[in-house]
Short mmCIF file of N, CA and C in Angstrom, two decimals:
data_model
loop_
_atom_site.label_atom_id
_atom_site.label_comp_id
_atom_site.label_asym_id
_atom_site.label_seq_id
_atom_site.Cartn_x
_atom_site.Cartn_y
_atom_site.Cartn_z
N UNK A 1 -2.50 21.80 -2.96
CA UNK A 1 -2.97 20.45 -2.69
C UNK A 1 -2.41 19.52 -3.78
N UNK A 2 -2.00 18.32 -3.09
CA UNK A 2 -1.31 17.39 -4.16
C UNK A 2 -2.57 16.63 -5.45
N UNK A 3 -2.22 16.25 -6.37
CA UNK A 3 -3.19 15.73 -7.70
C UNK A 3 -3.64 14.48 -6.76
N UNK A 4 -2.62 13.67 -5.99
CA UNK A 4 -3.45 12.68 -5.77
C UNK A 4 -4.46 13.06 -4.78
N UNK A 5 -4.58 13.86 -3.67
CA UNK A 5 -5.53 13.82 -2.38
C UNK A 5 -6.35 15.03 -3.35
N UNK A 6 -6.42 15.82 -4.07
CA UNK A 6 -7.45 16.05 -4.68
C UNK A 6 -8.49 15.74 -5.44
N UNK A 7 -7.72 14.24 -6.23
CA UNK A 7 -8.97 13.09 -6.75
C UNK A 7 -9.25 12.59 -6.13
N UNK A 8 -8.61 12.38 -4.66
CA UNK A 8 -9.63 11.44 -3.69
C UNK A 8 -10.46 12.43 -3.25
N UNK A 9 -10.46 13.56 -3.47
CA UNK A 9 -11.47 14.98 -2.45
C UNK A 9 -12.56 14.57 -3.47
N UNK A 10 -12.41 14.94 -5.25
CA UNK A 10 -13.20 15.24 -6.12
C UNK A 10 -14.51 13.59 -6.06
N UNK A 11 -13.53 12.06 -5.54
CA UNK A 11 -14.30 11.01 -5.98
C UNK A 11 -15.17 11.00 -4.64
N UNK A 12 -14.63 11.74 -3.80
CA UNK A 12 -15.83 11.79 -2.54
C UNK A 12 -16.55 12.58 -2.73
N UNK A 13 -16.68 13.53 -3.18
CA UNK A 13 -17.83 14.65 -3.85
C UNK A 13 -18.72 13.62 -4.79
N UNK A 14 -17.98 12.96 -5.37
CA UNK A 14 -18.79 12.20 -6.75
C UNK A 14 -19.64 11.08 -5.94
N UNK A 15 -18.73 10.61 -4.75
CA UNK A 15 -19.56 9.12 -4.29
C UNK A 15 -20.79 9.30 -3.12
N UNK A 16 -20.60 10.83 -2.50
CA UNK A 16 -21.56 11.42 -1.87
C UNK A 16 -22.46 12.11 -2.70
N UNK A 17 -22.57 12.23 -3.96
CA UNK A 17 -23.99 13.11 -4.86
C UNK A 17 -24.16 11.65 -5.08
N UNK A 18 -23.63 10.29 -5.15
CA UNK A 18 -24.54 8.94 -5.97
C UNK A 18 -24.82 8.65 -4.76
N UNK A 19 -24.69 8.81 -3.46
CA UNK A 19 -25.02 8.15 -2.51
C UNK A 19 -24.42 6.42 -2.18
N UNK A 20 -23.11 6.70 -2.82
CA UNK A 20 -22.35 5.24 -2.49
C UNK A 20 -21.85 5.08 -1.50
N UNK A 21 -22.19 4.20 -0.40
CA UNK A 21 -21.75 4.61 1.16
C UNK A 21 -20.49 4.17 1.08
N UNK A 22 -20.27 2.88 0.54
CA UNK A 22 -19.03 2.34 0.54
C UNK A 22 -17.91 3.41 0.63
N UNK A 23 -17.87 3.75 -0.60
CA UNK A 23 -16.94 4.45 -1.47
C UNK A 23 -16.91 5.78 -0.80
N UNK A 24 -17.99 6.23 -0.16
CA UNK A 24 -17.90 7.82 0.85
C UNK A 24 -17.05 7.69 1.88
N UNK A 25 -17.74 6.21 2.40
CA UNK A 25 -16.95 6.09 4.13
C UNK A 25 -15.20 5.93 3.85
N UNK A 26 -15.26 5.28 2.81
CA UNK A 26 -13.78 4.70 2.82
C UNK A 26 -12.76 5.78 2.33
N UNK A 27 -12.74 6.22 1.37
CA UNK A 27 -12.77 7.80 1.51
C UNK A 27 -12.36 8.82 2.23
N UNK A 28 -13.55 8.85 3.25
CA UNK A 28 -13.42 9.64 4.09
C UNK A 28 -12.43 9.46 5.05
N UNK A 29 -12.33 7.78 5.39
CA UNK A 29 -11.33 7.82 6.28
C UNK A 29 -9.83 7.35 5.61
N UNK A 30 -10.04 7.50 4.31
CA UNK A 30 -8.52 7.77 4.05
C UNK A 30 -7.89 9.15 3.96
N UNK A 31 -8.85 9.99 3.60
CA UNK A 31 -8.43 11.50 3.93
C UNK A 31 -8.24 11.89 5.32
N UNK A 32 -8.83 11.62 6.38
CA UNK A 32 -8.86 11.67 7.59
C UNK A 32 -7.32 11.04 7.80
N UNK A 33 -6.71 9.66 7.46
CA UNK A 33 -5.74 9.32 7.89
C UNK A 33 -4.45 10.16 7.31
N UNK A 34 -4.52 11.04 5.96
CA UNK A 34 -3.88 12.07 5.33
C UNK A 34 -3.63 13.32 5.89
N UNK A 35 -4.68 13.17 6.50
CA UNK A 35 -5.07 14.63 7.09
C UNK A 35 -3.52 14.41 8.68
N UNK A 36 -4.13 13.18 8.93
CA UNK A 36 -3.63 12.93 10.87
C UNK A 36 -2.07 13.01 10.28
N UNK A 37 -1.51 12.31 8.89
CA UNK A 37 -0.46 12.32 9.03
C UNK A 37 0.32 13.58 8.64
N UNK A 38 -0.74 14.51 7.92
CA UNK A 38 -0.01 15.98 7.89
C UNK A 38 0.26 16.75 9.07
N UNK A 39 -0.50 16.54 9.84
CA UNK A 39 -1.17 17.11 11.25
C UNK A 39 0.23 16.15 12.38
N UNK A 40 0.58 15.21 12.17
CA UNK A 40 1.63 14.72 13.00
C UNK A 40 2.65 15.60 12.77
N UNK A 41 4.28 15.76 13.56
CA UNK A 41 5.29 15.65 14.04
C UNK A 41 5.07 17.19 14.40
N UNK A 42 6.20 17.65 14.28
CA UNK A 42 6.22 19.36 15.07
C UNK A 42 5.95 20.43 14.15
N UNK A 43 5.56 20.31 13.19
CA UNK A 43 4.68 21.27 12.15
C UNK A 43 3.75 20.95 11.28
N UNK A 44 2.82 21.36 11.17
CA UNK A 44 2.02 20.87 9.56
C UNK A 44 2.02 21.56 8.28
N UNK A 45 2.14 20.09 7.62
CA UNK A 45 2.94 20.07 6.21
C UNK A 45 2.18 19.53 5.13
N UNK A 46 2.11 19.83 3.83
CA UNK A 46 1.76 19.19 2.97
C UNK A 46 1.99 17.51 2.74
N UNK A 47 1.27 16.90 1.94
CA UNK A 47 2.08 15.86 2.09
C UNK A 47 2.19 15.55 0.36
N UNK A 48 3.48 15.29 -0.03
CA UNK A 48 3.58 15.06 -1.77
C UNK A 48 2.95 14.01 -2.15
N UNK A 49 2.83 13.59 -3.51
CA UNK A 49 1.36 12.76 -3.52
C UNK A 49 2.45 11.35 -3.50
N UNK A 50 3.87 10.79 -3.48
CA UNK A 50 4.39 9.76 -3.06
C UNK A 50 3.86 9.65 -1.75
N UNK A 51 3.85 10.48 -0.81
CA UNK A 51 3.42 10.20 0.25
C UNK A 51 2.15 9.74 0.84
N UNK A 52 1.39 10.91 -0.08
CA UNK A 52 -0.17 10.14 -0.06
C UNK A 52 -0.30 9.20 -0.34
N UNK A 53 0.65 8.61 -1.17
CA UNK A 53 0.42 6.91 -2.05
C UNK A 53 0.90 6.02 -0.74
N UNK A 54 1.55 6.67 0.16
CA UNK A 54 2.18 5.33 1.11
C UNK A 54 1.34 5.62 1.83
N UNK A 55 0.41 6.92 2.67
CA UNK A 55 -0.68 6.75 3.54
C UNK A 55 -1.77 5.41 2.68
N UNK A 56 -2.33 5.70 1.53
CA UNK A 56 -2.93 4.66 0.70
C UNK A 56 -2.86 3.72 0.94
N UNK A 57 -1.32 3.04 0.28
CA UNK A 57 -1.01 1.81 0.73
C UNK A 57 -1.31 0.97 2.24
N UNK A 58 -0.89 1.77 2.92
CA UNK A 58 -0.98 1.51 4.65
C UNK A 58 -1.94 1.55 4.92
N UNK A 59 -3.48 2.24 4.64
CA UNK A 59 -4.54 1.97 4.49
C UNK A 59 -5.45 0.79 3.88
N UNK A 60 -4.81 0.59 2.71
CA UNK A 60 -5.77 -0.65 1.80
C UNK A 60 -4.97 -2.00 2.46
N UNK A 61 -3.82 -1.95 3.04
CA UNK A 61 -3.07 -2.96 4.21
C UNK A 61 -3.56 -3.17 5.15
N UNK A 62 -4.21 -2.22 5.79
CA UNK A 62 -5.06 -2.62 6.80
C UNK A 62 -6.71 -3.35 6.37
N UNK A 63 -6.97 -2.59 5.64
CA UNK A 63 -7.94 -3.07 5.02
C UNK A 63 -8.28 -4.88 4.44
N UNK A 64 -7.18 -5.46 3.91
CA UNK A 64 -6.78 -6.71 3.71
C UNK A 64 -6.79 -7.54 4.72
N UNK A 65 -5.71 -6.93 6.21
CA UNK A 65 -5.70 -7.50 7.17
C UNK A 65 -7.02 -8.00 7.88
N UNK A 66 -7.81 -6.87 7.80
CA UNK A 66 -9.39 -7.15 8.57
C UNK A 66 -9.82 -8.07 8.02
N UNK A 67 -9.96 -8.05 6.64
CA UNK A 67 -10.80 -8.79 5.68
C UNK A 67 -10.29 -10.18 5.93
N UNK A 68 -9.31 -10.66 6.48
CA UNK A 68 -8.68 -12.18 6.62
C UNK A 68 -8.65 -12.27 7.92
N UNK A 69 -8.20 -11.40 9.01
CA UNK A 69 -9.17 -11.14 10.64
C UNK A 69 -10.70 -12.00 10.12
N UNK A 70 -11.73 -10.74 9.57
CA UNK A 70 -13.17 -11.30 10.03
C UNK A 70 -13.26 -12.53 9.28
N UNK A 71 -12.74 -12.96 7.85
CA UNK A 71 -12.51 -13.81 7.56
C UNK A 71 -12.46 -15.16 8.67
N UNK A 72 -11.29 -15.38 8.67
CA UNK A 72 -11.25 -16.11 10.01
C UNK A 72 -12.04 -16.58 11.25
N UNK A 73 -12.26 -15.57 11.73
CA UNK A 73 -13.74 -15.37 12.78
C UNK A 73 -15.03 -15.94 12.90
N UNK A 74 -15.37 -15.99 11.35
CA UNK A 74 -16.75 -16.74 10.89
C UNK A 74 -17.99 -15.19 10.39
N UNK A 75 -16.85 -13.67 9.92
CA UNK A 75 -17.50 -13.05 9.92
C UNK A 75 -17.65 -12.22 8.53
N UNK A 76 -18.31 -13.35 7.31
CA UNK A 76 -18.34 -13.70 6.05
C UNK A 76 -18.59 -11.71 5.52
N UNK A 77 -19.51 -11.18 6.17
CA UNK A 77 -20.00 -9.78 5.66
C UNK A 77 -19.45 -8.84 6.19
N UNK A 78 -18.69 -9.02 7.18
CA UNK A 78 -17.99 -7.66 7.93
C UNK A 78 -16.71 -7.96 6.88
N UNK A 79 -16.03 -9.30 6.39
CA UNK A 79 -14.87 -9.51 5.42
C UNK A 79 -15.05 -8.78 3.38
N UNK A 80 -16.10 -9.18 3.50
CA UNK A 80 -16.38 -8.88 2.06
C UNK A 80 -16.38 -7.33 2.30
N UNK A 81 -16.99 -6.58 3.07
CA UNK A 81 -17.23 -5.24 3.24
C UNK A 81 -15.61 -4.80 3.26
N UNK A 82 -14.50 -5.50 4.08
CA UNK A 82 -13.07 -4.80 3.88
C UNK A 82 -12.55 -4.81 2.68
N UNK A 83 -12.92 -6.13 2.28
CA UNK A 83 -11.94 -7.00 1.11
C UNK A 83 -12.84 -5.68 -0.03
N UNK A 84 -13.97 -4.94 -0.50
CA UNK A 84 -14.23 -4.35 -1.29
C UNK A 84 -13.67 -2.61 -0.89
N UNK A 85 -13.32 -2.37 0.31
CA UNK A 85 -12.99 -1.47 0.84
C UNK A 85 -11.40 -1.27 0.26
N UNK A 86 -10.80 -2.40 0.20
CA UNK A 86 -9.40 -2.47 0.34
C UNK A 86 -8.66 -2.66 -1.09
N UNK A 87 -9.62 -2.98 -2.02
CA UNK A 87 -9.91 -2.94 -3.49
C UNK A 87 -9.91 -1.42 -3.99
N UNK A 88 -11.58 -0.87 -3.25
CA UNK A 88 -11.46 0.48 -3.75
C UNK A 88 -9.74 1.15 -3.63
N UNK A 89 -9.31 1.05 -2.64
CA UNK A 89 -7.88 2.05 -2.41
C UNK A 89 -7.10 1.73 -3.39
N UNK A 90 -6.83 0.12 -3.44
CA UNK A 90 -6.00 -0.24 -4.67
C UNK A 90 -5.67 0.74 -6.03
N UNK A 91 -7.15 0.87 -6.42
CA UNK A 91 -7.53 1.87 -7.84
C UNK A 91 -6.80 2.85 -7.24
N UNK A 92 -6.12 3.49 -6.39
CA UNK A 92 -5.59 5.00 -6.32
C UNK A 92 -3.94 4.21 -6.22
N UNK A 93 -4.00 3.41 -5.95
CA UNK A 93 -2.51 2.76 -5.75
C UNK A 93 -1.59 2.45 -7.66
N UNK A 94 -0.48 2.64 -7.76
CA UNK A 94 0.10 1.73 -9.37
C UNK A 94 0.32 0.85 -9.13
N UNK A 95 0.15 -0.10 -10.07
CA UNK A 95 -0.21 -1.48 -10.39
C UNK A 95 1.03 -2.44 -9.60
N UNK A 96 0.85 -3.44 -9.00
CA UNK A 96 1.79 -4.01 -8.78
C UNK A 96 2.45 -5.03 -9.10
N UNK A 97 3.51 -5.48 -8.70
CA UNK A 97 4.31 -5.75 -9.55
C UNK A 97 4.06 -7.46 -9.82
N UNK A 98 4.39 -8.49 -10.15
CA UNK A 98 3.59 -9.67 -10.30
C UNK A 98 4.94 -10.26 -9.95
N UNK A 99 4.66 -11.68 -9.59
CA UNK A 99 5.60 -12.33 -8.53
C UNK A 99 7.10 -12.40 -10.01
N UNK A 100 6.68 -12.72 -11.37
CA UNK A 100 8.05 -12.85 -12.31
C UNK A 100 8.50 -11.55 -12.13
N UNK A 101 8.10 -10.68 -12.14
CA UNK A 101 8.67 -9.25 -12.54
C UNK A 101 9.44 -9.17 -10.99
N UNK A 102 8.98 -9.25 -10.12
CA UNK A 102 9.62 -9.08 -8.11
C UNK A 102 10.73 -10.24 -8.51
N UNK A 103 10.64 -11.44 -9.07
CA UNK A 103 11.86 -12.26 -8.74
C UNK A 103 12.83 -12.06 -9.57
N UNK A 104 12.61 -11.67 -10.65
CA UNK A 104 13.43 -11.29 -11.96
C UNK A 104 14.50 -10.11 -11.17
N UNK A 105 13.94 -8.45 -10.19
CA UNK A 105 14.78 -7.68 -9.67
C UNK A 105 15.64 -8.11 -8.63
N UNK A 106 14.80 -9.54 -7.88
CA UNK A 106 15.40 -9.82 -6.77
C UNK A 106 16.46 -10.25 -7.20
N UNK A 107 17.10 -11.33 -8.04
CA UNK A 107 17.34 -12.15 -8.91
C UNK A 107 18.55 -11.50 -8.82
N UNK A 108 18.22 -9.80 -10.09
CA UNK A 108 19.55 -9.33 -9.84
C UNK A 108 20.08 -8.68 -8.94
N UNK A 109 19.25 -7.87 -8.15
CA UNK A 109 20.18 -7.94 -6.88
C UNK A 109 20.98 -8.72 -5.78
N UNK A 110 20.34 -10.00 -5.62
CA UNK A 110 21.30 -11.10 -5.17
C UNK A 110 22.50 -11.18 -5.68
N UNK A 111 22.78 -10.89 -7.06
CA UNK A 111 23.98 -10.97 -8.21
C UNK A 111 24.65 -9.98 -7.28
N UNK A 112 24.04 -8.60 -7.48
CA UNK A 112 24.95 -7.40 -7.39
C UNK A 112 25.57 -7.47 -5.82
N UNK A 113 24.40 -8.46 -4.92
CA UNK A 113 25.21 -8.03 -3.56
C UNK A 113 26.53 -9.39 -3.84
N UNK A 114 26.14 -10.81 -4.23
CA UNK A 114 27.17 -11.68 -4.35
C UNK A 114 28.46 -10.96 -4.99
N UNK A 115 28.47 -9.79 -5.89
CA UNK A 115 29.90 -9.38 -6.13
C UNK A 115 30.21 -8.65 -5.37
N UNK A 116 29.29 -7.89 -4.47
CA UNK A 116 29.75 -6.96 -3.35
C UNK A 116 30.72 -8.04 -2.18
N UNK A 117 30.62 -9.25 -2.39
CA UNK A 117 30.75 -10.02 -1.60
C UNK A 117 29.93 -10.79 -0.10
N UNK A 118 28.78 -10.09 -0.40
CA UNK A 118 27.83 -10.81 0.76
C UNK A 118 27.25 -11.93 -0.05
N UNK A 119 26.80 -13.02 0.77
CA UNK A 119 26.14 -14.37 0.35
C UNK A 119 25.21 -14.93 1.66
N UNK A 120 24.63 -15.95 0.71
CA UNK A 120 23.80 -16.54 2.10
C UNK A 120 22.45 -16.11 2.79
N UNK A 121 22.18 -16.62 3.73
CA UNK A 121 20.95 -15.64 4.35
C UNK A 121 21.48 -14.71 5.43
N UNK A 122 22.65 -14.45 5.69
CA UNK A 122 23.16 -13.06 6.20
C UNK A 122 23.34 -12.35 5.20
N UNK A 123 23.05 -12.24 3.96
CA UNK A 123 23.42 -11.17 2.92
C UNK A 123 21.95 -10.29 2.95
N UNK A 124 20.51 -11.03 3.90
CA UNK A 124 19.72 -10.50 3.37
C UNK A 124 19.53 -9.05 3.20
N UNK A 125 20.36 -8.19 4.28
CA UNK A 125 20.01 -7.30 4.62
C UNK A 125 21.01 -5.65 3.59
N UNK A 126 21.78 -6.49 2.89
CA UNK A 126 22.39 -5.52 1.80
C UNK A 126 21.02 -5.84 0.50
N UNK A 127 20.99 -7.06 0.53
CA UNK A 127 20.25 -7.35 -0.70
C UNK A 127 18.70 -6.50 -1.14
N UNK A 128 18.14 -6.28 0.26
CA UNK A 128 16.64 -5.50 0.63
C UNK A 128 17.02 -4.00 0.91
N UNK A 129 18.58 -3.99 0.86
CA UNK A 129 18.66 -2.07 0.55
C UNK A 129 19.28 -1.97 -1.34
N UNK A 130 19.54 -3.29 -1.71
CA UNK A 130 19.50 -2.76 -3.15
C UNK A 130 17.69 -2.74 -4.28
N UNK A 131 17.00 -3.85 -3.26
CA UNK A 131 15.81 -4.12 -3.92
C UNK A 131 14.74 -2.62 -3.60
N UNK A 132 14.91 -2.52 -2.00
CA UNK A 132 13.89 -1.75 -2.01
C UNK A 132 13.54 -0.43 -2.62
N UNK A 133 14.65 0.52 -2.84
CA UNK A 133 14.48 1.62 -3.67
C UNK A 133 13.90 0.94 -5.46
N UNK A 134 13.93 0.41 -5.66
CA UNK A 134 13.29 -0.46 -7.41
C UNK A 134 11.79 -0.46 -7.16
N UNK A 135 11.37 -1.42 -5.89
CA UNK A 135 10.17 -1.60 -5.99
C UNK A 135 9.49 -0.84 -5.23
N UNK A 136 9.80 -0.15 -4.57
CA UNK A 136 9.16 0.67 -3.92
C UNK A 136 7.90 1.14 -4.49
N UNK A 137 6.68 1.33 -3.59
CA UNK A 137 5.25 1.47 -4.07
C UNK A 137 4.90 0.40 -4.80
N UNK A 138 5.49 -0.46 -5.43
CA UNK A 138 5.18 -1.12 -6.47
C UNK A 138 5.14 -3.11 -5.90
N UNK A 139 5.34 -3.30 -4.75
CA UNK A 139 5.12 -4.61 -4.27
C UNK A 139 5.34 -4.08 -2.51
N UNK A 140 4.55 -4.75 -1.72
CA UNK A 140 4.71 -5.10 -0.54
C UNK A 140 5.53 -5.77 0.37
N UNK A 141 6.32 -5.43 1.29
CA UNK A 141 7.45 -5.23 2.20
C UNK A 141 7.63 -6.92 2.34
N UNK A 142 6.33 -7.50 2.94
CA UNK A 142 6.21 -9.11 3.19
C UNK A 142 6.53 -9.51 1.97
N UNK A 143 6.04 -9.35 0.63
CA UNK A 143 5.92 -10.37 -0.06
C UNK A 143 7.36 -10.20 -1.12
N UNK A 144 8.39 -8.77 -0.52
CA UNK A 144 9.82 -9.23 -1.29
C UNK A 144 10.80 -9.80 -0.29
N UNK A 145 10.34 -9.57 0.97
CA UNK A 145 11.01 -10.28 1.91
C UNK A 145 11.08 -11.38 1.61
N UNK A 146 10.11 -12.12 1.44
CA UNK A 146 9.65 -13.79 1.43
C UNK A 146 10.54 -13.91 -0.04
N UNK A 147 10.66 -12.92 -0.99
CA UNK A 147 11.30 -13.52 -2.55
C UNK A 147 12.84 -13.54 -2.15
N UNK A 148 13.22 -12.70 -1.43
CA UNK A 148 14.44 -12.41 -1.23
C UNK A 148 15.55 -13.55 -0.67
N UNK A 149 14.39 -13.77 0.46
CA UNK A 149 14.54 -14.92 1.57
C UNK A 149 14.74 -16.64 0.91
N UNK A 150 13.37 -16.46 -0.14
CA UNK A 150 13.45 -17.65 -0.81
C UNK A 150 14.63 -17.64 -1.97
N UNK A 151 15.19 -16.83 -2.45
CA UNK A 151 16.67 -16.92 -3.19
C UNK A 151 17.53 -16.80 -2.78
N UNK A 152 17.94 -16.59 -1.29
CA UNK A 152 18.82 -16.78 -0.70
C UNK A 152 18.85 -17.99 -0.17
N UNK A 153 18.11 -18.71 0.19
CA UNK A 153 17.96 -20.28 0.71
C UNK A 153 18.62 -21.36 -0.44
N UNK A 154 18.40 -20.79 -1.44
CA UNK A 154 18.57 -21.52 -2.88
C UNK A 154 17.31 -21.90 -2.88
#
């Protein structure tokens, strides 16, 4: 069993003896979604704990999404309940990256693809195969798109 899905096993043991529902349910169904994705394609497999970190991620993503869904809606307590849901996952996630540190890599990869010779906003798509292996785990798909996008515009 990987270190990471075993501290999420050990903090559900811990959040079911305090009786923290939050922290049980949410939990539970992130192991459950670990579980479905070992349990997918034509064998079952371990999953390495990078991987568990991207089930995570894709989890506390959804989690956000709802929270600005019920948000929206007029549904103030079903939002706070995601938005603390989607927090907890965070803590199993590494820290991310802050918008200077994302524009600073973007920055130079725009450089590296402009000597490759791509430019413009047709370059985006060399530029997001030099960025994405850097940040990977470490900033969200939307929000280097949008940096990428916005330094290519000038």
């Amino acid at each position: 069993m990987t270190t990471l899905k075993s501290k999420l096993k050990e903090d559900l043991h811990t959040a079911m003896k305090a009786r923290d529902e939050l922290t049980s349910s949410t939990l539970r169904l992130t192991l459950t979604a670990i579980t479905k994705e070992e349990v997918s394609g034509k064998s079952a497999r371990e999953l390495s704990d990078d991987e568990v970190q991207k089930v995570i991620a894709k989890e506390a993503k959804k989690r956000r999404e709802a929270a600005e869904a019920f948000a929206q809606g007029g549904r103030t307590e079903q939002a706070e309940r995601e938005k603390a849901e989607g927090e907890l996952l965070d803590g199993y996630l590494p820290k991310q990256l802050s918008d200077d540190e994302l524009n600073a890599i973007v920055a130079s990869a725009v450089e590296e693809a402009k000597v490759a010779g791509a430019e413009g906003p047709r370059a985006m798509g060399a530029v997001m195969k030099i960025v994405n292996p850097k940040v990977a785990g470490l900033a969200e798909g939307g929000r280097v798109a949008g940096a990428v996008k916005k330094l290519l515009a000038g």
